[in-house]
Amino acid sequence: MTVLLSGRWSAAEGERWAQLLREAMPEERWLLHPPRDAAEAAAVEVAVVANPEPGALSGLPNLRLIQSLWAGVDRLLQDPALPVGVPLARMVDPAMNEAMVHTALWAVLSLHRRFFELQAQQRQALWQAPPQLRAAECTVLVLGLGELGGRTAQTLAGLGYAVHGWSRRPRELAGVQIWQGEASLAQALAAADIVINLLPLTPQTRGFFSAERLAQMRPGACLVNLARGAHVDEAALAAALDRGHLRHAVLDVFQQEPLPPDHPFWPHPQVTVLPHCAAQTDPRTAVPQVRANLAALRAGQPLAHLVDRGQGY
């Protein structure tokens, strides 16, 4: 099969992916540039993509599969030229899942034990120990219970935290109290000391953390956003922190990336900024997922991790 590799990345990153993919699947013909004529376009049966430029996948009449190298597909789905009716598979990378759990765990431990405040105290040469709450006395709400959210919730529950989870669809997770549906959301937010956002970005979740929703959170609670910057009204979050309604925010994603140097979150004492590094796709474990889906396509078998375009994930 002819496979088009298309993405928005640095030259070095693109070369690394191309090398690993070709080494793993030498039987495929890899097209590393946009089709130059109608014959090349007609030959393409699979597109392996990393947020390609809008329109990059149009004009491929025999395309049978779009395989994303990233877990999130919201940017792909925003492309009006994305071919209709072609199966779209997202990446479920076990190494990335593990990294996301580690970042969420670090954030919860730091917020629970007030390590961010202790770091600020060090700069002031202030020797003052905070109260030491037990993990069971700290309620953590995980929003979104898919691959990432489910593993994060169960890992935290295994460490003794009082873990709640919220999703639109019914879920069952051992050791996790589940809240389901829009009607339960305000109550779930009000019960949590720490809220971790791992929701997919869809038209329904864009702007999810509005001023109204932030006000529903427990006074003194903390927000950890590891999903998408578009989930959060940044001005409303800054206001909630400034007036003392929320204690701290750990943010890995932002409405504009890279975060502009003059953005108020950089110097904000109650905000911890991460440069979109909570969990990155690891080519060493992601490439076998691509190979497996291409083999399934060739054999006429079910494809893994297909996206429901109507749902957005």
Coordinates of C-alpha atoms in Angstrom, one line a residue:
M1 CA 0.0 0.0 0.0
T2 CA 1.0 3.6 -0.5
V3 CA 1.0 5.5 2.8
L4 CA 1.1 9.2 3.0
L5 CA 2.9 10.7 6.1
S6 CA 1.7 14.2 6.8
G7 CA 2.2 16.4 9.8
R8 CA 3.0 19.8 11.3
W9 CA 6.3 19.2 13.1
S10 CA 9.9 20.1 13.0
A11 CA 12.2 18.6 10.3
A12 CA 14.0 16.5 12.9
E13 CA 10.7 15.2 14.4
G14 CA 9.3 14.3 10.9
E15 CA 12.5 12.5 9.9
R16 CA 12.5 10.5 13.1
W17 CA 8.9 9.3 12.6
A18 CA 9.6 8.6 8.9
Q19 CA 12.6 6.5 9.8
L20 CA 10.8 4.4 12.5
L21 CA 7.7 3.9 10.4
R22 CA 9.7 2.8 7.3
E23 CA 11.8 0.4 9.4
A24 CA 8.8 -1.1 11.0
M25 CA 6.8 -1.4 7.7
P26 CA 9.3 -1.8 4.8
E27 CA 6.6 -3.5 2.8
E28 CA 4.7 -0.3 2.4
R29 CA 5.5 2.5 0.0
W30 CA 5.9 5.7 2.0
L31 CA 5.1 9.0 0.5
L32 CA 6.8 11.7 2.6
H33 CA 5.6 14.8 0.6
P34 CA 2.2 15.9 -0.7
P35 CA 1.2 14.0 -3.9
R36 CA 2.7 15.7 -6.9
D37 CA 0.2 14.5 -9.5
A38 CA -3.1 12.7 -9.9
A39 CA -1.3 9.3 -10.1
E40 CA 0.4 9.7 -6.8
A41 CA -2.8 11.0 -5.2
A42 CA -4.8 8.0 -6.5
A43 CA -2.2 5.6 -5.1
V44 CA -2.6 6.7 -1.5
E45 CA -4.7 4.3 0.5
V46 CA -3.6 5.3 4.0
A47 CA -2.7 8.6 5.6
V48 CA -0.6 8.6 8.8
V49 CA -1.0 12.1 10.2
A50 CA 0.1 14.4 13.0
N51 CA -2.2 17.4 12.8
P52 CA -1.6 18.0 9.0
E53 CA -2.2 21.3 7.4
P54 CA -5.9 21.9 6.5
G55 CA -6.8 20.4 3.2
A56 CA -3.7 18.1 3.2
L57 CA -5.9 15.0 2.8
S58 CA -8.3 16.2 0.1
G59 CA -8.0 14.9 -3.4
L60 CA -7.1 11.3 -2.4
P61 CA -9.8 9.3 -4.1
N62 CA -8.7 5.9 -2.9
L63 CA -8.0 6.8 0.8
R64 CA -9.2 3.9 3.1
L65 CA -7.8 4.9 6.5
I66 CA -6.6 8.0 8.3
Q67 CA -4.4 7.0 11.2
S68 CA -3.6 9.8 13.7
L69 CA -0.3 9.7 15.6
W70 CA -1.8 11.9 18.3
A71 CA -4.4 10.9 20.8
G72 CA -6.5 14.0 20.3
V73 CA -8.3 14.4 16.9
D74 CA -10.1 17.7 17.5
R75 CA -7.9 19.6 15.1
L76 CA -8.3 17.0 12.4
L77 CA -12.1 17.2 12.8
Q78 CA -12.0 20.9 12.4
D79 CA -10.7 20.6 8.9
P80 CA -13.7 21.2 6.6
A81 CA -11.7 19.3 3.8
L82 CA -11.3 16.2 5.9
P83 CA -12.6 13.3 3.7
V84 CA -16.0 12.2 4.7
G85 CA -16.7 8.5 5.1
V86 CA -13.0 7.5 5.6
P87 CA -12.3 5.7 8.9
L88 CA -10.3 7.8 11.3
A89 CA -8.3 6.1 14.1
R90 CA -6.7 7.9 17.0
M91 CA -3.5 6.9 18.7
V92 CA -3.7 5.0 22.0
D93 CA -0.1 4.8 23.0
P94 CA 0.6 2.9 26.2
A95 CA 3.7 5.0 27.0
M96 CA 1.8 8.2 26.6
N97 CA -1.0 6.9 28.8
E98 CA 1.6 6.1 31.5
A99 CA 3.2 9.5 31.2
M100 CA -0.2 11.2 31.6
V101 CA -0.9 9.2 34.8
H102 CA 2.5 10.2 36.1
T103 CA 1.9 13.9 35.5
A104 CA -1.6 13.8 37.0
L105 CA -0.1 12.0 40.1
W106 CA 2.6 14.6 40.4
A107 CA 0.0 17.4 40.2
V108 CA -2.3 15.8 42.8
L109 CA 0.6 15.1 45.2
S110 CA 1.9 18.6 44.9
L111 CA -1.5 20.2 45.4
H112 CA -2.5 17.8 48.2
R113 CA 0.7 18.3 50.2
R114 CA 1.0 22.0 49.2
F115 CA 4.4 21.6 47.6
F116 CA 3.8 24.6 45.3
E117 CA 3.4 26.8 48.4
L118 CA 6.5 25.3 50.0
Q119 CA 8.5 26.1 46.9
A120 CA 7.3 29.8 47.1
Q121 CA 8.2 29.8 50.8
Q122 CA 11.7 28.7 50.0
R123 CA 12.2 31.8 47.8
Q124 CA 11.2 33.8 50.9
A125 CA 13.3 31.8 53.4
L126 CA 10.1 31.1 55.2
W127 CA 10.1 28.0 57.5
Q128 CA 6.4 27.0 57.9
A129 CA 5.0 23.5 57.7
P130 CA 1.5 23.2 56.2
P131 CA -1.2 20.9 57.6
Q132 CA -0.7 17.2 56.5
L133 CA -4.0 15.8 55.3
R134 CA -4.3 12.1 54.6
A135 CA -4.9 11.1 51.0
A136 CA -8.4 9.8 51.9
E137 CA -9.2 13.3 53.1
C138 CA -8.5 14.8 49.7
T139 CA -11.3 14.3 47.1
V140 CA -10.1 14.2 43.5
L141 CA -12.5 14.5 40.6
V142 CA -11.4 13.2 37.2
L143 CA -13.4 14.6 34.3
G144 CA -13.5 12.2 31.4
L145 CA -13.1 8.5 32.0
G146 CA -11.7 7.2 28.7
E147 CA -8.3 5.6 28.3
L148 CA -6.4 8.4 30.1
G149 CA -9.0 9.3 32.6
G150 CA -9.9 5.8 33.7
R151 CA -6.3 4.9 34.3
T152 CA -5.6 8.1 36.2
A153 CA -8.6 7.7 38.4
Q154 CA -7.8 4.1 39.3
T155 CA -4.1 4.9 40.0
L156 CA -5.1 7.7 42.4
A157 CA -7.7 5.5 44.1
G158 CA -5.0 2.8 44.6
L159 CA -2.9 5.4 46.5
G160 CA -5.8 6.0 48.9
Y161 CA -7.3 9.2 47.5
A162 CA -11.1 9.7 47.5
V163 CA -11.5 9.5 43.8
H164 CA -14.6 10.6 41.9
G165 CA -15.1 10.4 38.2
W166 CA -17.5 12.1 35.8
S167 CA -18.5 11.2 32.3
R168 CA -21.5 11.6 30.0
R169 CA -21.7 7.8 29.4
P170 CA -22.2 5.1 32.1
R171 CA -18.9 3.8 33.5
E172 CA -17.8 1.5 36.3
L173 CA -14.4 1.7 37.8
A174 CA -13.3 -0.1 40.9
G175 CA -12.7 2.2 43.8
V176 CA -14.1 5.3 42.0
Q177 CA -17.4 7.0 42.7
I178 CA -19.0 7.7 39.4
W179 CA -21.0 10.8 38.5
Q180 CA -22.9 10.5 35.2
G181 CA -24.5 13.1 33.0
E182 CA -24.9 16.8 32.9
A183 CA -27.4 16.9 35.8
S184 CA -24.8 15.6 38.2
L185 CA -21.9 17.8 37.2
A186 CA -22.4 20.8 39.5
Q187 CA -22.7 18.4 42.5
A188 CA -19.5 16.5 41.4
L189 CA -17.6 19.8 41.1
A190 CA -18.7 21.0 44.5
A191 CA -17.5 17.8 46.2
A192 CA -13.9 17.9 44.9
D193 CA -10.7 19.4 46.3
I194 CA -8.8 18.8 43.0
V195 CA -10.4 18.6 39.6
I196 CA -8.4 17.0 36.8
N197 CA -9.7 17.7 33.3
L198 CA -9.1 14.9 30.8
L199 CA -12.2 15.4 28.6
P200 CA -12.0 15.3 24.8
L201 CA -12.4 18.6 23.1
T202 CA -15.8 18.6 21.3
P203 CA -18.3 21.3 20.5
Q204 CA -20.0 20.4 23.8
T205 CA -16.9 20.7 25.9
R206 CA -15.3 23.8 24.3
G207 CA -15.3 26.5 26.9
F208 CA -16.3 23.9 29.5
F209 CA -14.7 25.8 32.4
S210 CA -16.7 29.0 32.1
A211 CA -17.0 31.5 34.9
E212 CA -20.3 29.8 35.9
R213 CA -18.7 26.4 36.0
L214 CA -15.7 27.6 37.9
A215 CA -18.0 29.1 40.5
Q216 CA -19.5 25.7 41.0
M217 CA -16.2 24.3 42.2
R218 CA -15.6 24.1 46.0
P219 CA -14.0 27.2 47.5
G220 CA -10.3 26.6 47.8
A221 CA -10.3 23.8 45.2
C222 CA -7.6 23.4 42.5
L223 CA -7.8 22.8 38.8
V224 CA -5.5 20.6 36.7
N225 CA -6.0 20.9 33.0
L226 CA -4.2 18.2 31.0
A227 CA -6.6 18.1 28.1
R228 CA -7.0 21.1 25.8
G229 CA -6.6 24.9 26.3
A230 CA -9.9 25.6 24.6
H231 CA -11.7 23.9 27.6
V232 CA -10.9 26.8 29.8
D233 CA -12.0 30.5 29.8
E234 CA -8.6 31.8 30.8
A235 CA -9.9 35.2 31.9
A236 CA -12.5 33.6 34.1
L237 CA -9.9 31.2 35.6
A238 CA -7.6 34.1 36.4
A239 CA -10.5 36.0 38.1
A240 CA -11.4 32.9 40.2
L241 CA -7.8 32.6 41.4
D242 CA -7.4 36.3 42.0
R243 CA -10.5 36.5 44.2
G244 CA -9.5 33.5 46.2
H245 CA -12.3 31.2 45.0
L246 CA -9.7 28.7 43.6
R247 CA -6.4 28.0 45.3
H248 CA -4.2 26.9 42.4
A249 CA -4.2 25.8 38.8
V250 CA -1.8 23.4 37.0
L251 CA -2.1 24.1 33.3
D252 CA -0.4 22.1 30.6
V253 CA -2.4 23.4 27.7
F254 CA -3.5 26.9 26.6
Q255 CA -5.7 28.7 24.1
Q256 CA -2.6 30.0 22.4
E257 CA 0.6 27.9 22.2
P258 CA 3.4 28.6 22.8
L259 CA 2.0 30.7 25.7
P260 CA 2.9 34.3 24.9
P261 CA 5.7 35.8 27.1
D262 CA 3.4 38.5 28.3
H263 CA 0.6 36.2 29.3
P264 CA -0.6 36.8 32.9
F265 CA -0.3 33.1 33.8
W266 CA 3.5 33.2 33.6
P267 CA 4.1 35.3 36.7
H268 CA 0.8 34.3 38.5
P269 CA 1.7 32.9 41.9
Q270 CA -1.2 30.5 41.9
V271 CA -0.6 29.1 38.4
T272 CA 1.9 26.4 37.4
V273 CA 2.6 26.5 33.7
L274 CA 3.7 23.4 31.7
P275 CA 4.7 23.7 28.0
H276 CA 2.2 21.1 26.8
C277 CA 4.5 18.2 27.9
A278 CA 2.3 16.3 30.3
A279 CA 2.3 13.3 28.0
Q280 CA 3.8 13.0 24.5
T281 CA 3.4 10.2 22.0
D282 CA 6.4 7.9 22.1
P283 CA 7.3 6.7 18.6
R284 CA 8.8 3.5 20.0
T285 CA 5.4 2.4 21.3
A286 CA 3.2 4.2 18.9
V287 CA 4.6 2.8 15.7
P288 CA 3.5 -0.8 16.5
Q289 CA 0.0 0.6 16.9
V290 CA 0.2 2.0 13.4
R291 CA 1.6 -1.3 12.1
A292 CA -1.2 -3.3 13.7
N293 CA -3.9 -1.1 12.2
L294 CA -2.4 -1.2 8.7
A295 CA -2.2 -5.0 9.0
A296 CA -5.8 -5.2 10.0
L297 CA -6.8 -3.0 7.1
R298 CA -4.9 -5.2 4.7
A299 CA -6.5 -8.3 6.1
G300 CA -10.0 -6.9 6.2
Q301 CA -10.2 -7.1 10.0
P302 CA -11.7 -4.6 12.4
L303 CA -9.6 -1.4 13.0
A304 CA -8.6 -0.3 16.5
H305 CA -9.5 3.0 18.2
L306 CA -11.8 4.3 15.5
V307 CA -13.2 7.8 16.1
D308 CA -17.0 8.5 16.3
R309 CA -17.0 11.7 14.3
G310 CA -20.4 12.5 15.6
Q311 CA -19.1 12.4 19.2
G312 CA -15.8 13.9 18.3
Y313 CA -13.6 11.2 19.9

